[in-house]
Amino acid sequence: MSLRKEKEGWSEAPVGVFDSGVGGLTVAREIMRQIPNERIVYFGDTARVPYGSKSKETITKYSRQIVHFLQEQQVKAIVVACNTASAYAMEEIERELDIPVLGVVKPGAKVAAEVTRNGRVGVIGTEGTIKSQIYTTYIKEMNPEIVVQGKACPLFVPLVEEGFWKDPVTDEIAARYLGSLIDSDIDTLILGCTHYPLIRSTLGRIMGEKVTLVNPAYETARELKELLTAENLLNKKGQGLGNNRYRFYVSDMADKFQIFANSILKYGILSARKINIEDY
Amino acid sequence: MSLRKEKEGWSEAPVGVFDSGVGGLTVAREIMRQIPNERIVYFGDTARVPYGSKSKETITKYSRQIVHFLQEQQVKAIVVACNTASAYAMEEIERELDIPVLGVVKPGAKVAAEVTRNGRVGVIGTEGTIKSQIYTTYIKEMNPEIVVQGKACPLFVPLVEEGFWKDPVTDEIAARYLGSLIDSDIDTLILGCTHYPLIRSTLGRIMGEKVTLVNPAYETARELKELLTAENLLNKKGQGLGNNRYRFYVSDMADKFQIFANSILKYGILSARKINIEDY
C-alpha cells in the first residue's frame, strides 16, 4: 500500500464499488451524497445475479474475478456493496488486496449494536447472508449480550427488481417474513441486503415506529469517508461532473441496468458498459 | 451422427437434459414417465440461475458450455429443458452438435396451434422468452392467422423456488399478470417456462375452465420418444433402477437442488454432483 500511496495523484483515483447487480447502487448513491468529490467505478454482476442463493465457494470465485477487474481500473479502495459477498468473501478479498477494502456488513453491525436499547436486534437478508450468521458474529464481538435474530427474505430482491416497491403484494410478503421478528420484540432491524432500502417505507410501516431501521449503505459510505481520511486518500480535488466521474460496468444487460440505475441515482448515469467478467 | 449410431450399444446411452436450475426437472419427470427405459444425465446451472432476465449472448455462451459437458457424458441426444435457452441458443447448439437436439418451445408451440379453436393463444414466460417472440414465430409458421399474445411473468420463478406453489400471494400476482390475457379472450395458454407446471392449478383456476393449458414439458417428452424411435435410438433394454439410471449435476448448491428435486420427482434422486461449468 505504501508504494501506491506515495504515487503522485493517487488520492484522485476512483473508488471501486461492486455488487451482484443493481442493489449496490444504494451504496454508490450514499457515497455520491456523502463524499461527492470521489470518483466511482461501479461493477454489477448482472450475468450471474443473484448471489443470495449461491454457495460461499461460488461467491468467493465471482468476487475475486471482480476485484481483479477493479484493480485493473486502478481503484484506490474497494467497497463490497453486496451483503452476501461481504458475508462470504471479505477475508479472501482482504488477503488478496494491498488497497483498503470495506464491506457493508461491519458498518451496519456496528451501528445496530450502538442503537439498540433493549438488546434485541433483527437482521433481514438473503439466504446466504443469514446462513453465514455474519451479522450475529460481528454484533456479538461488540456486545455478546445482544440477541440477534436473522430472517432470510428471498422474495424481496425479485420484488424490488420487478418494481413492486410500493405494492400490496410486497406488504403481504413482508408481513409474513417479518412476523417472527415482530413477535421477538426487536427494537432495531438491519436491512442486510442492498436492495432493501428501496422498500424501506414498507418495512418501516410493518415494523412500527418503535423499531429503528439500520441501512448499512449509509453507514458504509460514512465509514468509507473516515477510512479515506485516515489513509490520506480523500480526493481533495473537486471533480467536474464529466463523463469520467462515475463509470458503470456490468456483465450483462447494460441497457436494462442503465434504466434501473437512472431510477435510483440522482445523477443520470451516462452509460453502462458490458465486460466479460469470466476473463478476470 | 452415422458413425455414433452404428456404435455398439449407442441406443443405451443416456439422454442429456439441461436447464438453468430446477425448472427442467418438470421435463425430466415427463421423460421418466413416458419413456421409462431411458437413462438421463441432467444438468442444472444453479450457479448462474436465472436465465430469464439475461441476454441472448450470455445464454448462448452458457448453453454451449453445458452442451460440451453433456457431450463428455456421452449422451445420445440433448433436450434443452429451458424455454429461455430454447428461445435464444437452439440454432447455435444445433450447429455444434452431431446428435439429435430438442428444445421445449417447438413442441409446445405445435400443440397450441393444434388445440386452439378461436385462434387466440397466450404465452407466459420469462422476460427473455417473451422478448424473443419465439413462440409467436413458430406458431405463425404453422398457422399465420393465429393471434399470439405474450406476457412476461418474472416473479413466478422466485415464487416457485420459494415454495409458494399454492398461496394467496401467488394467486394475487398471477391474477395481475394474467389479466390482460383474460381480457384478450385467449382459449389456449402455453406455460412457457419449465417452472410454471408447478403452479398449474393456480394458473388453471385464474384462467378458467374454457382455457386449455399447454405444458411444453409433456409435449417435449412425447416428441423425444418419437425422435428416438425415428432415429432408432430408443433404449430397448429395460434398465434396473440402479444408481446409474438418472444422474444429476449442478454448478452450485448440490444439497439444495437435491431437496427440491426430491419434492418434484417420483423417484428419489440419489445424489447431485457439483461441477465447474465454466471449465467447459
Coordinates of C-alpha atoms in Angstrom, one line a residue:
Chain A
M1 CA 0.0 0.0 0.0
S2 CA 2.8 2.4 0.9
L3 CA 4.2 2.4 -2.6
R4 CA 0.9 3.3 -4.1
K5 CA 0.0 5.9 -1.5
E6 CA 3.1 7.8 -2.4
K7 CA 2.3 7.8 -6.1
E8 CA 1.5 11.3 -7.5
G9 CA -2.3 11.9 -7.6
W10 CA -3.2 8.5 -6.2
S11 CA -5.9 10.2 -3.9
E12 CA -7.6 11.2 -7.1
A13 CA -8.0 7.6 -8.2
P14 CA -11.6 6.2 -8.2
V15 CA -13.2 4.1 -5.5
G16 CA -14.3 0.6 -6.8
V17 CA -17.8 -0.5 -5.8
F18 CA -19.3 -3.8 -6.7
D19 CA -22.5 -5.8 -6.2
S20 CA -24.2 -8.8 -7.8
G21 CA -26.4 -6.4 -9.7
V22 CA -28.3 -3.2 -9.1
G23 CA -28.6 -3.3 -5.3
G24 CA -25.2 -1.9 -4.7
L25 CA -26.4 1.3 -6.3
T26 CA -28.0 2.2 -3.0
V27 CA -24.4 2.2 -1.6
A28 CA -23.0 4.1 -4.5
R29 CA -25.8 6.7 -4.0
E30 CA -24.7 7.2 -0.4
I31 CA -21.1 7.6 -1.4
M32 CA -22.1 10.2 -4.0
R33 CA -24.1 12.1 -1.3
Q34 CA -21.6 11.9 1.5
I35 CA -18.3 12.3 -0.4
P36 CA -19.3 14.0 -3.7
N37 CA -15.7 14.6 -4.7
E38 CA -14.9 10.9 -5.1
R39 CA -14.9 9.2 -8.5
I40 CA -16.5 5.8 -8.6
V41 CA -16.1 2.7 -10.8
Y42 CA -19.1 0.5 -10.2
F43 CA -19.4 -3.1 -11.3
G44 CA -22.7 -5.0 -11.2
D45 CA -22.5 -8.8 -11.9
T46 CA -25.8 -8.8 -13.8
A47 CA -24.9 -12.0 -15.7
R48 CA -24.7 -14.1 -12.5
V49 CA -27.1 -12.2 -10.3
P50 CA -28.5 -13.2 -7.7
Y51 CA -25.7 -14.0 -5.3
G52 CA -28.0 -14.6 -2.3
S53 CA -28.9 -18.2 -3.0
K54 CA -25.4 -19.3 -4.1
S55 CA -22.6 -21.0 -2.2
K56 CA -19.6 -19.5 -0.4
E57 CA -17.2 -21.1 -2.9
T58 CA -19.0 -19.7 -5.9
I59 CA -19.4 -16.2 -4.4
T60 CA -15.8 -16.1 -3.5
K61 CA -14.7 -17.1 -7.0
Y62 CA -17.0 -14.4 -8.5
S63 CA -15.8 -11.7 -6.1
R64 CA -12.2 -12.5 -6.9
Q65 CA -12.8 -12.0 -10.6
I66 CA -14.5 -8.7 -9.9
V67 CA -11.7 -7.5 -7.7
H68 CA -9.2 -8.3 -10.4
F69 CA -11.2 -6.2 -12.8
L70 CA -11.4 -3.3 -10.4
Q71 CA -7.7 -3.4 -9.7
E72 CA -7.1 -3.1 -13.5
Q73 CA -9.2 0.1 -13.3
Q74 CA -6.6 1.5 -10.8
V75 CA -9.0 2.0 -7.9
K76 CA -7.6 3.3 -4.7
A77 CA -10.1 1.4 -2.4
I78 CA -12.9 -1.2 -2.9
V79 CA -16.3 -1.3 -1.3
V80 CA -18.0 -4.7 -1.4
A81 CA -21.5 -3.3 -1.8
C82 CA -23.2 -6.7 -1.5
N83 CA -24.1 -8.3 1.8
T84 CA -23.7 -11.8 0.5
A85 CA -20.3 -11.1 -0.9
S86 CA -19.3 -9.3 2.3
A87 CA -20.5 -12.3 4.3
Y88 CA -18.7 -14.9 2.3
A89 CA -15.7 -13.4 0.5
M90 CA -14.3 -10.5 2.6
E91 CA -11.4 -12.4 4.1
E92 CA -10.3 -13.8 0.8
I93 CA -10.5 -10.3 -0.8
E94 CA -8.6 -8.6 2.0
R95 CA -5.9 -11.2 1.7
E96 CA -5.5 -10.5 -2.0
L97 CA -5.5 -6.7 -1.9
D98 CA -2.9 -4.1 -1.0
I99 CA -5.5 -1.3 -1.0
P100 CA -8.2 -0.6 1.6
V101 CA -11.3 -2.7 1.3
L102 CA -14.7 -2.2 3.1
G103 CA -17.7 -4.4 3.2
V104 CA -21.3 -3.4 4.1
V105 CA -21.7 -5.8 7.0
K106 CA -19.3 -4.4 9.6
P107 CA -20.6 -0.8 9.5
G108 CA -24.2 -2.0 9.7
A109 CA -23.5 -4.3 12.6
K110 CA -21.6 -1.6 14.5
V111 CA -24.4 0.9 14.3
A112 CA -27.0 -1.7 15.2
A113 CA -25.0 -2.6 18.3
E114 CA -24.9 1.0 19.3
V115 CA -28.5 2.0 18.8
T116 CA -30.4 -1.0 20.3
R117 CA -31.8 -0.1 23.7
N118 CA -33.4 -3.5 24.6
G119 CA -30.5 -5.6 23.2
R120 CA -32.7 -7.3 20.6
V121 CA -31.6 -6.9 17.0
G122 CA -33.2 -8.3 13.9
V123 CA -31.4 -8.9 10.6
I124 CA -33.1 -9.5 7.2
G125 CA -31.2 -10.5 4.1
T126 CA -30.6 -13.2 1.5
E127 CA -30.4 -16.9 2.3
G128 CA -26.6 -16.7 2.0
T129 CA -26.2 -13.7 4.3
I130 CA -28.5 -15.1 7.0
K131 CA -27.0 -18.5 6.9
S132 CA -23.5 -17.1 7.3
Q133 CA -24.5 -15.6 10.6
I134 CA -22.1 -12.8 9.8
Y135 CA -24.1 -10.0 11.4
T136 CA -24.5 -12.1 14.6
T137 CA -20.8 -12.7 14.7
Y138 CA -19.8 -9.0 14.4
I139 CA -22.5 -7.8 16.8
K140 CA -21.6 -10.3 19.4
E141 CA -17.9 -9.3 19.1
M142 CA -19.0 -5.8 20.1
N143 CA -21.5 -6.8 22.7
P144 CA -22.0 -10.5 23.5
E145 CA -25.2 -9.8 25.4
I146 CA -27.2 -8.6 22.3
V147 CA -29.6 -11.2 21.0
V148 CA -29.6 -11.3 17.2
Q149 CA -32.3 -12.9 15.2
G150 CA -32.0 -13.4 11.4
K151 CA -34.6 -13.9 8.8
A152 CA -34.0 -14.7 5.1
C153 CA -36.4 -12.9 2.7
P154 CA -35.6 -14.4 -0.7
L155 CA -38.6 -12.8 -2.5
F156 CA -37.6 -9.2 -1.7
V157 CA -34.9 -9.0 -4.3
P158 CA -37.1 -10.1 -7.2
L159 CA -40.0 -7.9 -6.0
V160 CA -37.7 -4.9 -6.0
E161 CA -36.3 -5.8 -9.4
E162 CA -39.8 -6.2 -10.7
G163 CA -40.6 -2.6 -9.5
F164 CA -43.1 -3.7 -6.7
W165 CA -41.6 -1.1 -4.4
K166 CA -44.9 0.1 -3.0
D167 CA -47.4 -2.6 -3.5
P168 CA -49.9 -4.6 -1.5
V169 CA -48.2 -7.9 -2.6
T170 CA -44.9 -6.6 -1.1
D171 CA -46.8 -5.6 2.0
E172 CA -48.3 -9.1 2.4
I173 CA -45.0 -10.9 1.8
A174 CA -43.1 -8.5 4.1
A175 CA -45.8 -9.0 6.8
R176 CA -45.1 -12.8 6.7
Y177 CA -41.4 -12.5 6.6
L178 CA -41.3 -10.0 9.5
G179 CA -43.9 -11.6 11.7
S180 CA -41.4 -13.7 13.7
L181 CA -39.2 -10.6 14.2
I182 CA -42.1 -8.5 15.5
D183 CA -43.0 -11.3 17.9
S184 CA -39.4 -11.3 19.2
D185 CA -39.8 -7.7 20.3
I186 CA -36.7 -6.4 18.4
D187 CA -36.1 -2.7 18.6
T188 CA -33.5 -2.5 15.8
L189 CA -33.7 -4.0 12.3
I190 CA -30.7 -4.2 9.9
L191 CA -31.6 -4.1 6.2
G192 CA -29.0 -6.7 5.4
C193 CA -29.3 -6.6 1.6
T194 CA -28.6 -3.6 -0.6
H195 CA -31.9 -3.9 -2.3
Y196 CA -33.9 -3.4 0.8
P197 CA -33.6 0.3 1.3
L198 CA -35.8 0.6 -1.8
I199 CA -38.7 -0.9 0.1
R200 CA -37.8 0.9 3.3
S201 CA -41.1 2.6 3.7
T202 CA -43.0 -0.7 3.6
L203 CA -40.6 -2.3 6.1
G204 CA -40.8 0.7 8.4
R205 CA -44.6 0.6 8.4
I206 CA -44.8 -3.1 9.2
M207 CA -42.2 -3.0 11.9
G208 CA -43.8 0.1 13.5
E209 CA -42.4 3.3 14.8
K210 CA -40.5 1.8 17.8
V211 CA -38.1 -0.2 15.6
T212 CA -35.1 1.6 14.2
L213 CA -34.1 0.6 10.7
V214 CA -30.4 0.4 10.1
N215 CA -29.3 1.0 6.5
P216 CA -25.8 -0.4 6.1
A217 CA -25.4 1.6 2.8
Y218 CA -25.5 4.9 4.8
E219 CA -23.1 3.6 7.4
T220 CA -20.7 2.2 4.8
A221 CA -20.4 5.5 3.0
R222 CA -19.7 7.2 6.3
E223 CA -17.0 4.7 7.2
L224 CA -15.5 4.9 3.8
K225 CA -15.1 8.7 4.3
E226 CA -13.3 8.0 7.6
L227 CA -11.1 5.4 6.1
L228 CA -10.1 7.5 3.2
T229 CA -9.4 10.4 5.5
A230 CA -7.3 8.2 7.8
E231 CA -5.3 6.8 4.9
N232 CA -4.8 10.3 3.4
L233 CA -6.7 9.1 0.3
L234 CA -9.6 11.6 0.3
N235 CA -9.9 13.3 -3.1
K236 CA -9.4 16.9 -2.3
K237 CA -9.7 18.0 -5.9
G238 CA -13.3 18.8 -6.8
Q239 CA -14.2 16.8 -9.9
G240 CA -16.2 18.2 -12.7
L241 CA -19.4 16.3 -13.4
G242 CA -17.8 14.9 -16.6
N243 CA -18.1 11.5 -18.2
N244 CA -15.3 10.2 -16.2
R245 CA -16.6 10.8 -12.7
Y246 CA -18.9 7.8 -12.3
R247 CA -18.3 4.8 -14.5
F248 CA -20.5 1.8 -14.6
Y249 CA -19.7 -1.7 -15.8
V250 CA -21.9 -4.8 -15.9
S251 CA -21.5 -8.4 -17.0
D252 CA -24.8 -8.4 -18.9
M253 CA -27.9 -6.3 -20.0
A254 CA -26.2 -2.9 -19.9
D255 CA -29.4 -1.2 -21.2
K256 CA -31.6 -2.6 -18.5
F257 CA -29.1 -1.7 -15.8
Q258 CA -28.9 1.8 -17.1
I259 CA -32.7 2.3 -16.8
F260 CA -32.8 0.9 -13.3
A261 CA -29.8 2.9 -12.2
N262 CA -31.3 6.1 -13.5
S263 CA -34.4 5.4 -11.4
I264 CA -32.3 5.2 -8.3
L265 CA -29.5 7.7 -8.8
K266 CA -29.9 11.4 -8.7
Y267 CA -27.2 11.9 -11.3
G268 CA -28.1 10.4 -14.6
I269 CA -25.6 7.6 -15.4
L270 CA -24.1 8.3 -18.7
S271 CA -23.6 4.8 -19.9
A272 CA -23.0 1.2 -18.6
R273 CA -20.5 -0.9 -20.4
K274 CA -20.7 -4.7 -20.6
I275 CA -17.5 -6.6 -19.9
N276 CA -16.7 -10.3 -19.9
I277 CA -16.1 -10.9 -16.2
E278 CA -15.2 -14.5 -16.5
D279 CA -11.9 -13.4 -18.2
Y280 CA -10.7 -11.8 -15.0
Chain B
M1 CA -24.2 -38.9 -36.4
S2 CA -24.0 -42.0 -38.6
L3 CA -20.7 -43.1 -37.0
R4 CA -22.1 -42.9 -33.5
K5 CA -25.4 -44.5 -34.3
E6 CA -23.6 -47.6 -35.5
K7 CA -21.6 -47.8 -32.4
E8 CA -22.4 -50.9 -30.3
G9 CA -25.0 -50.1 -27.7
W10 CA -25.3 -46.4 -28.6
S11 CA -29.1 -46.6 -28.1
E12 CA -28.4 -47.4 -24.4
A13 CA -26.5 -44.1 -23.9
P14 CA -28.3 -41.5 -21.8
V15 CA -30.3 -38.6 -22.9
G16 CA -28.8 -35.2 -21.7
V17 CA -31.3 -32.7 -20.3
F18 CA -30.4 -29.3 -19.1
D19 CA -31.9 -26.2 -17.6
S20 CA -30.9 -23.0 -15.7
G21 CA -31.8 -24.8 -12.5
V22 CA -34.6 -26.9 -11.2
G23 CA -37.4 -26.0 -13.6
G24 CA -36.2 -28.5 -16.2
L25 CA -36.9 -31.3 -13.7
T26 CA -40.6 -31.0 -14.9
V27 CA -39.3 -32.1 -18.3
A28 CA -37.1 -34.8 -16.9
R29 CA -40.1 -36.0 -14.9
E30 CA -42.2 -36.3 -18.1
I31 CA -39.4 -38.2 -19.8
M32 CA -39.2 -40.6 -16.9
R33 CA -43.0 -41.2 -17.1
Q34 CA -43.3 -41.5 -20.9
I35 CA -40.1 -43.4 -21.7
P36 CA -39.1 -45.1 -18.5
N37 CA -36.4 -47.1 -20.2
E38 CA -34.2 -44.1 -20.9
R39 CA -31.2 -43.1 -18.8
I40 CA -30.9 -39.4 -18.1
V41 CA -28.0 -37.1 -17.4
Y42 CA -29.4 -33.8 -16.0
F43 CA -27.5 -30.6 -15.6
G44 CA -28.9 -27.6 -13.7
D45 CA -27.0 -24.4 -13.9
T46 CA -27.7 -23.4 -10.3
A47 CA -24.6 -21.1 -10.1
R48 CA -25.9 -18.8 -12.9
V49 CA -29.7 -19.2 -12.5
P50 CA -31.9 -17.5 -13.6
Y51 CA -31.6 -17.3 -17.3
G52 CA -34.8 -15.4 -17.9
S53 CA -33.5 -11.9 -17.4
K54 CA -30.2 -12.4 -19.2
S55 CA -29.1 -11.6 -22.7
K56 CA -29.0 -13.9 -25.8
E57 CA -25.2 -13.6 -25.9
T58 CA -24.8 -14.7 -22.3
I59 CA -27.4 -17.5 -22.5
T60 CA -25.8 -18.8 -25.7
K61 CA -22.3 -18.9 -24.0
Y62 CA -23.7 -20.7 -21.0
S63 CA -25.6 -23.2 -23.2
R64 CA -22.6 -24.0 -25.2
Q65 CA -20.6 -24.8 -22.1
I66 CA -23.3 -27.1 -20.9
V67 CA -23.6 -28.9 -24.2
H68 CA -19.8 -29.5 -24.1
F69 CA -20.2 -31.1 -20.6
L70 CA -23.1 -33.3 -21.8
Q71 CA -21.1 -34.4 -24.8
E72 CA -18.4 -35.5 -22.5
Q73 CA -21.0 -37.6 -20.7
Q74 CA -21.6 -39.4 -24.0
V75 CA -25.3 -38.6 -24.3
K76 CA -27.1 -39.8 -27.4
A77 CA -29.5 -36.8 -27.6
I78 CA -29.9 -33.5 -25.8
V79 CA -33.1 -31.9 -24.5
V80 CA -32.9 -28.1 -23.9
A81 CA -35.3 -28.1 -21.0
C82 CA -35.3 -24.4 -20.6
N83 CA -37.5 -22.1 -22.6
T84 CA -35.1 -19.2 -22.5
A85 CA -32.2 -21.3 -23.7
S86 CA -34.5 -22.8 -26.3
A87 CA -35.5 -19.4 -27.4
Y88 CA -32.0 -18.0 -27.6
A89 CA -29.5 -20.7 -28.2
M90 CA -31.1 -23.6 -30.2
E91 CA -29.6 -22.6 -33.6
E92 CA -26.1 -22.3 -32.1
I93 CA -26.5 -25.6 -30.3
E94 CA -27.8 -27.5 -33.4
R95 CA -24.9 -26.2 -35.4
E96 CA -22.5 -27.5 -32.9
L97 CA -23.9 -31.0 -32.4
D98 CA -23.9 -34.2 -34.4
I99 CA -26.6 -35.8 -32.2
P100 CA -30.3 -35.0 -32.1
V101 CA -31.3 -32.0 -30.1
L102 CA -34.7 -30.9 -29.0
G103 CA -36.0 -27.7 -27.3
V104 CA -39.1 -27.2 -25.4
V105 CA -40.5 -24.4 -27.5
K106 CA -41.3 -26.1 -30.8
P107 CA -43.3 -29.0 -29.3
G108 CA -45.3 -26.6 -27.1
A109 CA -46.0 -24.2 -30.0
K110 CA -47.1 -27.1 -32.2
V111 CA -49.7 -28.4 -29.8
A112 CA -51.0 -24.9 -29.0
A113 CA -51.5 -24.3 -32.8
E114 CA -53.4 -27.5 -33.0
V115 CA -55.7 -27.1 -30.0
T116 CA -56.8 -23.5 -30.2
R117 CA -60.4 -23.2 -31.5
N118 CA -60.7 -19.4 -31.6
G119 CA -57.2 -18.7 -32.9
R120 CA -56.1 -16.8 -29.9
V121 CA -53.2 -18.2 -28.0
G122 CA -51.4 -16.7 -24.9
V123 CA -47.9 -17.4 -23.8
I124 CA -46.4 -16.8 -20.4
G125 CA -42.7 -17.0 -19.7
T126 CA -39.6 -15.2 -18.6
E127 CA -38.6 -11.8 -20.0
G128 CA -36.1 -13.4 -22.3
T129 CA -38.6 -15.9 -23.7
I130 CA -41.3 -13.4 -24.3
K131 CA -39.0 -10.8 -25.7
S132 CA -37.6 -13.3 -28.2
Q133 CA -41.1 -13.8 -29.7
I134 CA -40.0 -17.4 -30.3
Y135 CA -43.4 -19.0 -29.6
T136 CA -45.1 -16.4 -31.9
T137 CA -42.7 -17.2 -34.7
Y138 CA -43.2 -21.0 -34.5
I139 CA -47.0 -20.7 -34.2
K140 CA -47.3 -18.3 -37.1
E141 CA -45.1 -20.7 -39.2
M142 CA -47.8 -23.3 -38.7
N143 CA -50.8 -21.0 -39.0
P144 CA -50.2 -17.3 -39.7
E145 CA -53.8 -16.5 -38.7
I146 CA -53.4 -17.3 -35.1
V147 CA -53.0 -14.3 -32.8
V148 CA -50.4 -14.9 -30.2
Q149 CA -50.1 -12.7 -27.1
G150 CA -47.1 -13.0 -24.8
K151 CA -46.8 -11.9 -21.1
A152 CA -43.6 -12.0 -19.1
C153 CA -44.1 -13.1 -15.5
P154 CA -40.8 -12.5 -13.8
L155 CA -42.0 -13.3 -10.3
F156 CA -43.2 -16.8 -10.9
V157 CA -39.8 -18.4 -10.9
P158 CA -38.8 -16.9 -7.5
L159 CA -42.3 -17.7 -6.1
V160 CA -41.9 -21.3 -7.2
E161 CA -38.4 -21.6 -5.9
E162 CA -39.6 -20.1 -2.5
G163 CA -42.2 -22.9 -2.3
F164 CA -45.2 -20.6 -2.7
W165 CA -46.9 -23.1 -5.0
K166 CA -50.4 -22.8 -3.5
D167 CA -50.5 -19.4 -1.8
P168 CA -52.8 -16.3 -1.9
V169 CA -49.7 -14.2 -2.8
T170 CA -49.1 -16.3 -5.9
D171 CA -52.8 -16.1 -6.7
E172 CA -52.7 -12.3 -6.5
I173 CA -49.6 -11.9 -8.6
A174 CA -50.9 -14.4 -11.1
A175 CA -54.2 -12.6 -11.4
R176 CA -52.4 -9.4 -12.2
Y177 CA -50.1 -11.0 -14.8
L178 CA -52.9 -12.9 -16.5
G179 CA -55.4 -10.1 -16.5
S180 CA -54.5 -8.8 -20.0
L181 CA -54.6 -12.4 -21.4
I182 CA -58.1 -13.0 -20.0
D183 CA -59.2 -9.7 -21.5
S184 CA -57.9 -10.8 -24.8
D185 CA -60.2 -13.8 -24.8
I186 CA -57.5 -16.5 -25.5
D187 CA -58.6 -20.1 -25.4
T188 CA -55.1 -21.6 -25.1
L189 CA -52.3 -20.7 -22.7
I190 CA -48.7 -22.0 -23.1
L191 CA -46.8 -22.4 -19.9
G192 CA -43.7 -21.1 -21.5
C193 CA -41.3 -21.7 -18.6
T194 CA -40.4 -25.1 -17.1
H195 CA -41.2 -23.8 -13.6
Y196 CA -44.8 -23.0 -14.3
P197 CA -46.3 -26.5 -14.3
L198 CA -45.6 -26.4 -10.6
I199 CA -48.2 -23.7 -10.2
R200 CA -50.5 -25.1 -12.8
S201 CA -53.5 -25.4 -10.5
T202 CA -53.4 -21.7 -9.7
L203 CA -53.0 -20.7 -13.3
G204 CA -55.8 -23.0 -14.4
R205 CA -58.2 -21.6 -11.7
I206 CA -57.5 -18.0 -12.7
M207 CA -57.8 -18.6 -16.5
G208 CA -61.0 -20.6 -16.0
E209 CA -62.2 -23.9 -17.5
K210 CA -62.5 -22.7 -21.0
V211 CA -58.8 -22.1 -21.4
T212 CA -56.6 -25.1 -22.3
L213 CA -53.2 -25.0 -20.6
V214 CA -50.4 -26.4 -22.8
N215 CA -47.4 -27.8 -20.8
P216 CA -44.4 -28.0 -23.2
A217 CA -42.7 -30.4 -20.8
Y218 CA -45.3 -33.1 -21.7
E219 CA -45.2 -32.4 -25.4
T220 CA -41.4 -32.4 -25.4
A221 CA -41.2 -35.9 -23.8
R222 CA -43.7 -37.1 -26.4
E223 CA -41.7 -35.7 -29.2
L224 CA -38.4 -37.0 -27.8
K225 CA -39.9 -40.5 -27.8
E226 CA -40.9 -40.0 -31.5
L227 CA -37.5 -38.7 -32.4
L228 CA -35.6 -41.5 -30.7
T229 CA -37.8 -44.0 -32.4
A230 CA -37.3 -42.5 -35.8
E231 CA -33.5 -42.4 -35.3
N232 CA -33.5 -46.0 -34.0
L233 CA -32.1 -44.7 -30.7
L234 CA -34.8 -45.8 -28.3
N235 CA -33.3 -47.8 -25.4
K236 CA -35.0 -51.2 -25.7
K237 CA -33.1 -52.6 -22.8
G238 CA -35.0 -52.2 -19.6
Q239 CA -32.8 -50.6 -17.0
G240 CA -32.6 -51.5 -13.4
L241 CA -33.4 -48.6 -11.1
G242 CA -29.7 -48.5 -10.1
N243 CA -27.6 -45.6 -9.2
N244 CA -26.6 -45.0 -12.8
R245 CA -30.0 -44.6 -14.3
Y246 CA -30.6 -40.9 -13.5
R247 CA -27.5 -38.7 -12.9
F248 CA -27.8 -35.1 -11.7
Y249 CA -25.1 -32.4 -12.0
V250 CA -25.3 -28.8 -10.9
S251 CA -23.0 -25.8 -10.9
D252 CA -23.7 -24.9 -7.3
M253 CA -25.7 -25.8 -4.2
A254 CA -26.0 -29.6 -4.8
D255 CA -27.7 -30.2 -1.5
K256 CA -30.5 -27.6 -2.0
F257 CA -31.0 -29.0 -5.6
Q258 CA -31.4 -32.5 -4.2
I259 CA -34.1 -31.4 -1.7
F260 CA -36.0 -29.6 -4.4
A261 CA -35.6 -32.4 -6.9
N262 CA -36.9 -34.9 -4.4
S263 CA -40.0 -32.8 -3.9
I264 CA -40.7 -32.9 -7.7
L265 CA -39.6 -36.3 -8.9
K266 CA -41.3 -39.5 -8.0
Y267 CA -38.1 -41.4 -7.9
G268 CA -35.8 -40.2 -5.2
I269 CA -32.7 -38.7 -6.8
L270 CA -29.7 -40.4 -5.3
S271 CA -27.3 -37.5 -5.4
A272 CA -26.4 -34.4 -7.3
R273 CA -22.8 -33.6 -8.0
K274 CA -21.4 -30.2 -8.4
I275 CA -19.1 -29.5 -11.4
N276 CA -17.3 -26.4 -12.5
I277 CA -19.2 -25.5 -15.7
E278 CA -17.0 -22.5 -16.6
D279 CA -14.3 -25.0 -17.5
Y280 CA -16.3 -26.4 -20.4

